[in-house]
Structure formats: structure tokens, C-alpha cells
XYZ file of C-alpha atoms in Angstrom:
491
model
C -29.406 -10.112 -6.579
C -26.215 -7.186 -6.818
C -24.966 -4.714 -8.891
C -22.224 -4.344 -10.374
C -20.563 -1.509 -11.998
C -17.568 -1.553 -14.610
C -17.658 -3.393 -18.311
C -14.110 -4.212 -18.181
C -12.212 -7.488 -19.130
C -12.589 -8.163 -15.682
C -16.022 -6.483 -14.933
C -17.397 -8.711 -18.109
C -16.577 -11.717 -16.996
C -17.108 -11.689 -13.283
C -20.728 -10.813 -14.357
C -21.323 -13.993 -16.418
C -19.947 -16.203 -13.322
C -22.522 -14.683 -10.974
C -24.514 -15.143 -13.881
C -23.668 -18.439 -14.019
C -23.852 -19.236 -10.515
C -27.598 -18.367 -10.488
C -27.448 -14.735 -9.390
C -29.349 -12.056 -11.314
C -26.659 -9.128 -12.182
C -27.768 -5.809 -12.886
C -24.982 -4.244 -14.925
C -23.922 -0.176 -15.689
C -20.960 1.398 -17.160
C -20.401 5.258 -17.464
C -19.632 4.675 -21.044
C -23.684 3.801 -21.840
C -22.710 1.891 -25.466
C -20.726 -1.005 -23.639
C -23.808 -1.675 -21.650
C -25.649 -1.966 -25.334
C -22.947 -4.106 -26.381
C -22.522 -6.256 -24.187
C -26.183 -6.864 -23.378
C -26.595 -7.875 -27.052
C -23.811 -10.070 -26.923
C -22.244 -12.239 -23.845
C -24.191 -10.489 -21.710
C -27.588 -11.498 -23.764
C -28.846 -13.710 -20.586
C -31.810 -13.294 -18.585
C -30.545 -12.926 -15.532
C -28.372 -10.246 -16.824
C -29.966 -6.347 -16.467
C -28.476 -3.750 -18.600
C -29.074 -0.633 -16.855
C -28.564 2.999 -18.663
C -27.842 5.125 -15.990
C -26.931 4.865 -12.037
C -30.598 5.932 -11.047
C -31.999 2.727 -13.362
C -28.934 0.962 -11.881
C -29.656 1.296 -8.424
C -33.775 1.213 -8.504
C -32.947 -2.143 -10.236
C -31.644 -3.620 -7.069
C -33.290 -5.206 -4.241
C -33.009 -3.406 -0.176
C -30.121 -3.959 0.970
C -28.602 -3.127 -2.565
C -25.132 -4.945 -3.274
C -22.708 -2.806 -5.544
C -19.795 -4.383 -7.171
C -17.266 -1.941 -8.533
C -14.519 -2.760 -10.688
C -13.435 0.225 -12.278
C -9.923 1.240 -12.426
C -7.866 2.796 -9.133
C -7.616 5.736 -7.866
C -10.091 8.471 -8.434
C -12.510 6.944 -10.794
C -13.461 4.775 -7.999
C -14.190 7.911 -5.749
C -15.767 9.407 -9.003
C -18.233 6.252 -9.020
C -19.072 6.381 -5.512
C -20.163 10.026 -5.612
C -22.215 9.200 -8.376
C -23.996 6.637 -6.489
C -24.431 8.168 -3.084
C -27.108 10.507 -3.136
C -29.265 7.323 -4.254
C -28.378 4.440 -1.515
C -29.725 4.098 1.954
C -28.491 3.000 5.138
C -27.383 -0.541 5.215
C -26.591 -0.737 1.636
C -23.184 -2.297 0.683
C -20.412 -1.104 -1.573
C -17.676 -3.466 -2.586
C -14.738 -2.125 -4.652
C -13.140 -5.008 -6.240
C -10.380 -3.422 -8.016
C -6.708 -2.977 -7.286
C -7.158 0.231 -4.975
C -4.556 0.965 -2.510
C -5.458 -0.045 0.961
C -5.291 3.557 2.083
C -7.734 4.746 -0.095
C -9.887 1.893 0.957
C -9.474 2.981 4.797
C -10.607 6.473 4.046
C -13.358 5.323 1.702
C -14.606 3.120 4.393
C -14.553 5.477 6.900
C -16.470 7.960 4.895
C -18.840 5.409 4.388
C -19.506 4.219 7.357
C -20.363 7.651 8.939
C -23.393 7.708 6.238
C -24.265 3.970 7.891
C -23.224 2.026 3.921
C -21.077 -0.921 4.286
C -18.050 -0.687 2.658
C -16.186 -3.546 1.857
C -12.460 -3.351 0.043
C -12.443 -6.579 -2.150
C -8.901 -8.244 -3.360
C -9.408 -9.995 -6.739
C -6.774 -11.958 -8.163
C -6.880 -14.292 -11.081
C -7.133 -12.627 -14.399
C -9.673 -12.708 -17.364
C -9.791 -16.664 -16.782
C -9.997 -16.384 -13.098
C -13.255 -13.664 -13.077
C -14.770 -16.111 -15.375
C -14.305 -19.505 -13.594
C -13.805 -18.610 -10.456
C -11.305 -15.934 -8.778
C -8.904 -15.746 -5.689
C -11.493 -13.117 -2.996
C -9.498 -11.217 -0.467
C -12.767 -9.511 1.216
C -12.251 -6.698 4.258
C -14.261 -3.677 5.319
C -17.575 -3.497 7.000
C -17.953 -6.631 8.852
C -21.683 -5.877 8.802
C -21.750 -7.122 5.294
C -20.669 -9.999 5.173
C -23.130 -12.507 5.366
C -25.266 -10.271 2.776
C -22.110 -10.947 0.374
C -20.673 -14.181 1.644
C -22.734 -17.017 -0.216
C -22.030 -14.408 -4.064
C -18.602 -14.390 -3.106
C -17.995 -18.111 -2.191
C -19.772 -19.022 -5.067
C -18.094 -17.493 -7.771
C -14.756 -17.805 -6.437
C -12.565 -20.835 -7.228
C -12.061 -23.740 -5.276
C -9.081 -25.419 -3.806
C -8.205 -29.223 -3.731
C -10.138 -29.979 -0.954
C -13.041 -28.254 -1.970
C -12.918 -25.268 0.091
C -13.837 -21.383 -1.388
C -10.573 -19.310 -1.745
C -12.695 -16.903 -0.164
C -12.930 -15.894 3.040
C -13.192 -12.646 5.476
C -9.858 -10.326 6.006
C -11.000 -7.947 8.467
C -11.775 -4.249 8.903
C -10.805 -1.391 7.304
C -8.328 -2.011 3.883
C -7.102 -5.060 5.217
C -8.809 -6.804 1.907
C -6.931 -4.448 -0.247
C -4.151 -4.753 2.028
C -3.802 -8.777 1.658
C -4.252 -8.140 -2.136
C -1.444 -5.748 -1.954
C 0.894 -8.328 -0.532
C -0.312 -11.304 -2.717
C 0.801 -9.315 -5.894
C 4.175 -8.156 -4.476
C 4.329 -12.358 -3.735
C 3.525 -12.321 -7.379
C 6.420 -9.910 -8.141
C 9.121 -12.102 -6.485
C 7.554 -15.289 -7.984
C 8.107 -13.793 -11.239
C 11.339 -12.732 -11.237
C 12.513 -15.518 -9.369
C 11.515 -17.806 -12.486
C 13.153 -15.109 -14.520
C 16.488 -15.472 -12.959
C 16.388 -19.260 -13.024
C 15.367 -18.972 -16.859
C 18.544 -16.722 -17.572
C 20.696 -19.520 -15.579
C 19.449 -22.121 -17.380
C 19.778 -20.281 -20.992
C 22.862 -18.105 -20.239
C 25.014 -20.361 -17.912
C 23.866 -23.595 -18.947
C 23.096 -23.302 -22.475
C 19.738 -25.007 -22.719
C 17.555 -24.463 -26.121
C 14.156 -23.124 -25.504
C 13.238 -27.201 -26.085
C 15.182 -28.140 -22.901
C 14.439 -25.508 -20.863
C 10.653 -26.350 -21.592
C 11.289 -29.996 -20.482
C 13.034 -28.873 -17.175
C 9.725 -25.665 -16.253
C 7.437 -29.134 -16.878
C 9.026 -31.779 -14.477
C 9.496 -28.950 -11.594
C 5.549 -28.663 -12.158
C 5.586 -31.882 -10.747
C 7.386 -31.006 -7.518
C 7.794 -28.914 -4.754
C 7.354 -25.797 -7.378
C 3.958 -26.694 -8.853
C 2.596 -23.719 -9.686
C 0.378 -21.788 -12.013
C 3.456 -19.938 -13.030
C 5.451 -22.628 -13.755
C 3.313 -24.223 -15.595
C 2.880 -21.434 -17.795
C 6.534 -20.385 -18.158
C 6.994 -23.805 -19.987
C 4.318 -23.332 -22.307
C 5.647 -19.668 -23.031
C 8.954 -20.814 -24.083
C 8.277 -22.654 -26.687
C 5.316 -20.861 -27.816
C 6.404 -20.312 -32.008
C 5.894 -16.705 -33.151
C 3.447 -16.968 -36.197
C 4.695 -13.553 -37.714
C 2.024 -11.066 -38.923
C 1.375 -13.232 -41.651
C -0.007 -16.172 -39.486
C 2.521 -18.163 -40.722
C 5.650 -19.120 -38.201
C 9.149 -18.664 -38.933
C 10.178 -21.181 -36.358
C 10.929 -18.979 -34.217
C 10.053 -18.707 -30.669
C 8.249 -15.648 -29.387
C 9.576 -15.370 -26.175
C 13.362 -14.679 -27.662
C 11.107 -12.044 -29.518
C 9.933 -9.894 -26.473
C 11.863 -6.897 -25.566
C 13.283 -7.518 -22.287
C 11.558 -4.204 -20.265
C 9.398 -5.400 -18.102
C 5.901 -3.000 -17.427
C 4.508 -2.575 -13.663
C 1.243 -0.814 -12.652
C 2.602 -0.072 -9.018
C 1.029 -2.881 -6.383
C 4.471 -4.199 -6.146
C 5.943 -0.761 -5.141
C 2.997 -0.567 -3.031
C 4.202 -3.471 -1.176
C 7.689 -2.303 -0.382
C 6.660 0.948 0.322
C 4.620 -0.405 2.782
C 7.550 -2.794 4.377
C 9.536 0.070 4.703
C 6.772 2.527 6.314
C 6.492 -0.750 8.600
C 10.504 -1.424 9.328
C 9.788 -4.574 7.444
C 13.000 -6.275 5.642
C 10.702 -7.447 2.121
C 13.803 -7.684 0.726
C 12.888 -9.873 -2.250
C 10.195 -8.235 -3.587
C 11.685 -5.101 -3.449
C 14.806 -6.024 -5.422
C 11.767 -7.804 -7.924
C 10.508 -4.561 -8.440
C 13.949 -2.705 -8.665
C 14.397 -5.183 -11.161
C 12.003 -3.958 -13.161
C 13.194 -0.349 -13.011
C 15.989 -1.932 -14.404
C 15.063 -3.564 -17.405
C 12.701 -0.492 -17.956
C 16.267 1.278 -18.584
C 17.088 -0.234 -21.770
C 18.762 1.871 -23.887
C 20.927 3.090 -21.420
C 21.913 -0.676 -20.660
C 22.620 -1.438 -23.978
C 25.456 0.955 -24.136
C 26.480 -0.538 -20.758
C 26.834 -3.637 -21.874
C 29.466 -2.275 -24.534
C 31.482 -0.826 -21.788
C 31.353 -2.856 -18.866
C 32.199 -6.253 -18.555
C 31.786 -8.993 -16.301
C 33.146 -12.435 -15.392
C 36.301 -12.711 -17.629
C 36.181 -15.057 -20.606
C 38.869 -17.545 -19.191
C 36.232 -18.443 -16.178
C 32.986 -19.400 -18.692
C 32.831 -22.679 -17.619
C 32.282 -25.936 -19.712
C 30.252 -28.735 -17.785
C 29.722 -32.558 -18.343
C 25.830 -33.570 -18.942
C 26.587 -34.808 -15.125
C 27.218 -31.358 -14.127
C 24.332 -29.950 -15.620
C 22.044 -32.307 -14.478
C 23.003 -31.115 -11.463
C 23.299 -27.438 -11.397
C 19.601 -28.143 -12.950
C 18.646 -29.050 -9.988
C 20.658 -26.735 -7.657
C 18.324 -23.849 -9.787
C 15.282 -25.992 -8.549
C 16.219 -25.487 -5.028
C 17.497 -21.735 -4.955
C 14.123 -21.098 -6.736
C 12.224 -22.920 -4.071
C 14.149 -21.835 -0.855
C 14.537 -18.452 -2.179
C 10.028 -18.453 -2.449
C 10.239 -20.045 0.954
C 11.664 -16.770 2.191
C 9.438 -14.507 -0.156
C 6.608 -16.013 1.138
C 7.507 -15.793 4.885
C 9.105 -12.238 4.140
C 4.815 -11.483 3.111
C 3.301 -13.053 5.666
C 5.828 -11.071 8.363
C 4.650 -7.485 6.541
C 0.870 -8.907 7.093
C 1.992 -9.225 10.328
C 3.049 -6.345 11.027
C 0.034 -4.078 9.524
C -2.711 -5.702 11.264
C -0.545 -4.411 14.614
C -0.151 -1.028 13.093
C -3.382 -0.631 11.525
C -5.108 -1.998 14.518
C -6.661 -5.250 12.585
C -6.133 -7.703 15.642
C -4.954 -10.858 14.386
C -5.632 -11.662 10.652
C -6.039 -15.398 9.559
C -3.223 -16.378 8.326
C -3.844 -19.950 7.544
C -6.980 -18.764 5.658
C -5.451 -16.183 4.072
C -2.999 -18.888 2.756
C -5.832 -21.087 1.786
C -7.443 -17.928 -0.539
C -4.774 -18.166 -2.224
C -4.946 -22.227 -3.303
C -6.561 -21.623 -6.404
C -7.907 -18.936 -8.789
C -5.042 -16.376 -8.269
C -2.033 -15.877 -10.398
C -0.058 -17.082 -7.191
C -1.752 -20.402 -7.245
C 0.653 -23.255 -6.104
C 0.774 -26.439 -4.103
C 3.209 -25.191 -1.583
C 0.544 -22.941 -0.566
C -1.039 -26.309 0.832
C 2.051 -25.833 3.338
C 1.860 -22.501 4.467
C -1.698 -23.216 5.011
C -0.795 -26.192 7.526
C 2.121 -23.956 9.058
C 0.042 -21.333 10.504
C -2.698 -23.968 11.357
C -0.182 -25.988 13.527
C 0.534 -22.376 14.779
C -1.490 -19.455 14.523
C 1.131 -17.118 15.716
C 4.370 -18.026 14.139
C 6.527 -15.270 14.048
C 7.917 -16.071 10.442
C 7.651 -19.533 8.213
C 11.150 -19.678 8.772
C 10.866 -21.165 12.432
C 8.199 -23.680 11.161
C 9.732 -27.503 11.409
C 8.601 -28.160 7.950
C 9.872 -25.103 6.790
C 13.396 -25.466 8.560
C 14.070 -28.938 6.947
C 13.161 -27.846 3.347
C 15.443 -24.773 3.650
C 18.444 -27.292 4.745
C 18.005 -29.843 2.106
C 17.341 -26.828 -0.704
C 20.513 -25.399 1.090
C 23.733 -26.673 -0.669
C 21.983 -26.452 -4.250
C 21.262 -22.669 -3.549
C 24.396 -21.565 -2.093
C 26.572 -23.756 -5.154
C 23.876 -21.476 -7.859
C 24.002 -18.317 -6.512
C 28.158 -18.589 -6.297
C 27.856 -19.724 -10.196
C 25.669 -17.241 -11.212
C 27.708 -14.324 -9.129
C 31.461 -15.489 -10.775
C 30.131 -15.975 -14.286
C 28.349 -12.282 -14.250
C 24.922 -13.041 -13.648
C 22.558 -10.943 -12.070
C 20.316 -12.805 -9.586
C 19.175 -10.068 -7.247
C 15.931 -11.825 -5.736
C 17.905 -15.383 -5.326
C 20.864 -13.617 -3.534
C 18.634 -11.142 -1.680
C 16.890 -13.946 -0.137
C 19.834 -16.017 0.305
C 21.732 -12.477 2.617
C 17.911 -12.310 4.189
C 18.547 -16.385 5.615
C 21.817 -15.512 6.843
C 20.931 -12.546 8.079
C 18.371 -13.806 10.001
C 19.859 -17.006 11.201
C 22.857 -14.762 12.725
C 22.306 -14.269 16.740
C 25.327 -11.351 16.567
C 25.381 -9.202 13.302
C 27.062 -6.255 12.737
C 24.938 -3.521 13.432
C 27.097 -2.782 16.905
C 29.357 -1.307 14.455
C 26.741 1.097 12.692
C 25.705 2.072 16.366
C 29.438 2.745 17.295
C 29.447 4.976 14.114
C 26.106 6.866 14.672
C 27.438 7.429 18.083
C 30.510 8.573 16.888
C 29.746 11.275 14.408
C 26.352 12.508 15.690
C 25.877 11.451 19.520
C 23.149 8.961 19.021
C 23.625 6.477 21.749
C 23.762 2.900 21.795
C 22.247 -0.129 23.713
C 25.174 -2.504 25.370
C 24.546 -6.559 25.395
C 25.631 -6.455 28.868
C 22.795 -3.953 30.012
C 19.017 -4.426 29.733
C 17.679 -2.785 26.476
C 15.939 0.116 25.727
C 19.086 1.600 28.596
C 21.007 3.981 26.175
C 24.558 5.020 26.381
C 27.032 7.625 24.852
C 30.902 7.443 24.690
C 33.082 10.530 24.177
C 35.041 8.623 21.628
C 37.710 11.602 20.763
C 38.219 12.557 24.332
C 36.877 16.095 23.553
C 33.461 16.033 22.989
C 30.425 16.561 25.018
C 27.931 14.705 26.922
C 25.077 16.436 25.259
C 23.244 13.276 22.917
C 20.936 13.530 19.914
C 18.510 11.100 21.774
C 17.003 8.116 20.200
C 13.795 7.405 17.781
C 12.493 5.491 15.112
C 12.234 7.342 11.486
């Protein structure tokens, strides 16, 4: 038996797959009329409890009592909790399974755990359809709790190919949240990855809607099986029945303004790469892309004053030539998610050493992510296997199977990206991955020259190659300065 708090889309339809699952849900919502409504409709089951106020709510639950709130970020979540305090006891468990920031989750479970109630910060990804047939659960917090909560959780959340929940413990503190956090900046990249290749195929190419659907459904075959492929074929040549109900024959996706909303986990995500000295550099360019389109007025009178590749280089190609450059998109798309993915798993990383986490499971982690989440893909199958082969590979990158499907996805990316760039397309997640691989495949970059010129104008010092590091030097580069150095640290 649990509670759970929040008559949302989501909130609604998580209830009726515990429901559904065999657990009885006892179910409140500040605004007392969706209870009514709800109980008299889907919710019209009998192992389904409307409850009328937090005091029936909570006397409705069995010792230890099981919350489940998912009610929207931020302070309403606090709001809730204060609400329910003054009515739990020691050992009870609250699990906050909306899209709070993992901060906020920290603090909350800190607060928490000085009254001796489990707090658990719960990641859950996979839409209306996902809550109701089984969701990706990214669960972290109060260890305590879980194995009070772990048979609900596995239960109700969906199942990968070989059978296993996509469910499974983070760690303390917001490292649930955390995980979520990255899995929807993933989600970011993802998107606007399939964006760009969309605008190649359409703008460069010059596929209909027809063709370009064709192309979406054979890579859902491949190496880019995925629930967001699949669904970016069915969008394009979804026809827009008009307010009338009757279609036009027109396709609704060449209908949609092109301004593209965000609610912030994305931002979240960089933020949190920089904070950590993390190079995310997909993502973030995915979400700058989104400040972007957001700017469209301002880009429409752009467009009639800049101009990009000139006419004389729009290039004509042979069926032969776009059969190919079809599947030179495949691979940039593909390599350029091999290095979104690794770029996420690098940040994950790099929090559980900050936030003091200890190692996170990053194989299992990858496995949560299988099925039920908007992120959903075979190729998740592979990650999964990477970090089993070895749990602490520094970056999917250096994995074997990793290395070879870079190389062979190689050529085809490079060849796109150089189209794309001369004919005045903007692809700023498959370039930013593609200066993210060289970067990182280059022993000797040129940052000695940004250290020369930090030393130069401000004294900061440098590290030599032929001295250990972390041995700092200055050089009087005009001949007349000082010795006197602004010292060294890490902003």
C-alpha cells in the first residue's frame, strides 16, 4: 500500500499502473474536486482511495507510510512536504517523483533525514504513455528505503528486452534527480540531433516529407533504433486535419512554428558541466539551440539581410549521390550520439566525485534507460555492455566497440558536416561533437598558447611539458616586468 499525491497527467496515470499492478493507492490533490473527479471516473477502482485532505490521506496509509509526490518543481514540492510533516513518523518514506533539481533534492533530504523520514529523489521519464505502462525509475536518496519501495517501483516500471526492470537504485542524496537531470539533457541532444539531420535531408537534399519518412523508418532498423526515431517518421507525415476535421493535404509538421519551448532540465545539465569543468558540449549547443529558435522574429529579419553559402555553390546531386549523403547523415547522427552519450556519462562521472556519491552504476544506469523513457534505444544495449566489460571507463570513447563504430561512422560524418557548413547550414550539435572527437583524440592542443597569453598579460604562470606538473612558471616576456605572479586556481 502508498500514497501518492498529485492528479496530474502524470500523477493519474502512474496511479492506475500501481493500480494495475495490484497495489492499493490512496490518492490526494490540493485541488479537492480532481480527487472527486477522478475517483468517479478512471480512478473508479477499488483499490483506488480518494482521500479529501492530507490528514485522511495519511491515516489512510499503512506504518511505514509510502508517499509518492508528483507535483510540479520547485516550491510546491516544499509546499507539499510541509503540509505533510507534522503528520508522519519516523521511518516513513517520501519519494518526490517529479522533475526537481538535484539540489533541491539534497537539501530536502537532508532536512529529512534529521527528522529520521526517508527521503528518496525519484527520476521519472517516459511521458503520459510511460506512467501508464510502465516508466523509466531513476531512484536515489535514503538508502533505508529501498527495499520498502523496491518491489512498487520494479513493478510498475517498464521492462527491457531481456526482461529486466529499468529500475534500479542511484545512490544517496539527489543522485536520482541528478541521473534524471542528465538523461533529459541526453534527450536534448537526441532531439536536435534528429532536427539537424531532418533540415539536411529537406534543405540540402530535397526530400518530400514522403521520402524523408521512408529514410526516419529504415534507420529504425539500425544502429539508430530508437523511440525517437521512430516517432520522427510518423510525425512527418502526420496530415493536418484543419479545424474542420477535414485535411487539406497538408502535413502538420511544415505547419509548426519553428520555436522550440524548454522547461529548464537541459540548462540544468550544462550548468552543471560547467560548475563541474565538464566539456557537455553537445547538449549545451542543443539547448542554445533552442534559445535560438525561441528568437524568431528577430531571425526573420536576419534572414533578409544576411546570407549564406552563395547561390553558384547549391549543389545538384545524382540519385547515387544522395543515396549516399543519406547515409553519411545516418552516421554523423549516430557518431555524433556516440559522443553525447559518453559526453553524459563523463558529467555522471564527475558528480558522484564531487558530490561524494562513490561510484554510481553505470551499466545499470544504462540499462534504466532500455525502455520506458523518451531516450529509449537499442544502442543503449551497448553502453550497457561497455561499462559492464568495464566498470570504470573513463569515457565510451576508449571502449573497443565504441572506437570501431566511431571509425567506420567517420568518413560519412566528416563528408556531412563539410556539406552542411559550405551550403549554409547550421548543424551546431553534429559539428560540436565532431570539434569534441578531435579535440579529444589530440595528445598536443593548443592551450600552451592561451597559457603563454594568460601569462603574458596578467602573470598567471604556466606548467612546461618538460617539468613535472602542478610545477608553475612565469616568464618576464617584455623584459620589464616583475616577478611578482597572480598565482594559480580553478574558477
Amino acid at each position: 500500500m502508498l500514497g501518492l499525491v498529485g492528479l496530474g497527467v502524470m500523477g493519474e496515470n502512474l496511479i492506475l499502473n500501481m493500480a494495475n499492478h495490484g497495489f492499493t493507492v490512496s490518492v490526494y490533490n490540493r485541488t479537492v474536486d480532481k480527487v472527486d473527479k477522478f475517483a468517479s471516473g478512471r480512478g473508479n477502482l477499488p483499490n483506488i482511495i480518494p482521500c479529501r485532505s492530507p490528514e485522511e490521506f495519511v491515516a489512510s496509509l499503512a506504518r511505514p507510510r509510502k508517499i509518492f509526490l508528483l507535483v510540479q518543481a520547485g516550491n510546491p514540492v516544499d509546499m507539499t512536504i510541509d503540509k505533510l510533516l507534522p503528520l508522519l513518523e519516523q521511518g516513513d518514506i517520501v519519494i518526490d517523483g517529479g522533475n526537481s533539481h538535484f539540489p533541491d533534492t539534497q537539501r530536502r533530504f537532508n532536512a529529512l533525514r534529521e527528522k529520521q523520514i526517508h527521503f528518496v529523489g525519484c527520476g521519472v521519464s517516459g511521458g503520459e504513455e510511460g506512467a501508464l505502462n510502465g516508466p523509466s525509475i531513476m531512484p536515489g536518496g535514503a538508502g533505508e528505503a529501498w527495499p520498502a519501495i523496491k518491489e512498487i517501483l520494479q513493478s510498475i516500471s517498464a521492462k527491457a528486452s531481456d526482461g529486466k526492470p529499468c529500475c534500479d537504485w542511484i545512490g544517496p542524496g539527489g543522485s536520482g534527480h541528478f541521473v534524471k537531470m542528465v538523461h533529459n539533457g541526453i534527450e536534448y541532444g537526441d532531439m536536435q540531433l534528429i532536427a539537424e539531420g531532418y533540415f539536411i535531408l529537406k534543405h540540402l537534399l530535397g526530400l518530400t516529407n514522403q521520402e524523408m519518412h521512408e529514410v526516419f523508418r529504415s534507420w529504425n532498423t539500425g544502429v539508430l533504433d530508437s523511440y525517437l526515431i521512430e516517432i520522427t517518421a510518423e510525425i512527418l507525415v502526420k496530415l493536418d486535419d484543419g479545424e474542420d476535421g477535414a485535411h487539406d493535404g497538408g502535413f502538420i509538421v511544415d505547419r509548426i512554428l519553428d520555436k522550440a519551448g524548454q522547461k529548464g532540465t537541459g540548462k540544468w545539465t550544462a550548468v552543471a558541466a560547467l560548475d563541474a569543468g565538464m566539456p557537455l558540449t553537445l547538449i549545451g549547443e542543443a539547448v542554445f539551440a533552442r534559445c535560438l529558435s525561441a528568437q524568431k522574429a528577430e531571425r526573420v529579419r536576419a534572414a533578409q539581410k544576411l546570407h549564406g553559402a552563395a547561390p553558384a555553390l547549391a549543389p545538384i546531386f545524382s540519385e547515387g549521390e544522395k543515396a549516399a549523403l543519406i547515409d553519411a547523415v545516418r552516421d554523423a547522427l549516430y557518431a555524433a550520439k556516440i559522443v553525447s552519450y559518453a559526453q553524459g556519462f563523463v558529467l555522471l562521472r564527475a558528480a558522484a566525485l564531487e558530490q561524494g556519491w562513490k561510484s554510481l552504476n553505470y551499466a545499470a544506469i544504462a540499462g534504466m534507460w532500455r525502455g520506458g523513457c523518451i531516450i529509449r534505444s537499442k544502442f543503449l544495449n551497448n553502453i550497457t555492455e561497455a561499462f559492464e566489460r568495464d566498470p570504470e571507463l573513463e569515457n565510451l570513447l576508449l571502449d573497443d566497440f565504441f572506437v570501431e563504430q566511431v571509425h567506420h561512422a567517420l568518413p560519412g560524418w566528416r563528408r556531412i558536416a563539410s556539406q552542411a557548413i559550405l551550403n549554409g547550414i547550421a548543424i551546431p550539435a553534429i559539428s560540436s561533437a565532431l570539434s569534441y572527437f578531435d579535440g579529444y583524440r589530440t595528445a598536443d592542443g593548443p592551450a600552451n598558447l592561451i597559457q603563454g597569453q594568460r601569462d603574458y598579460f596578467g602573470a598567471h604562470t604556466y606548467e612546461r611539458k618538460d617539468k613535472p606538473e602542478g610545477t608553475f612558471f612565469h616568464c618576464n616576456w617584455t623584459g620589464h616586468g616583475g616577478n611578482t605572479t597572480a598565482g594559480t586556481y580553478n574558477a
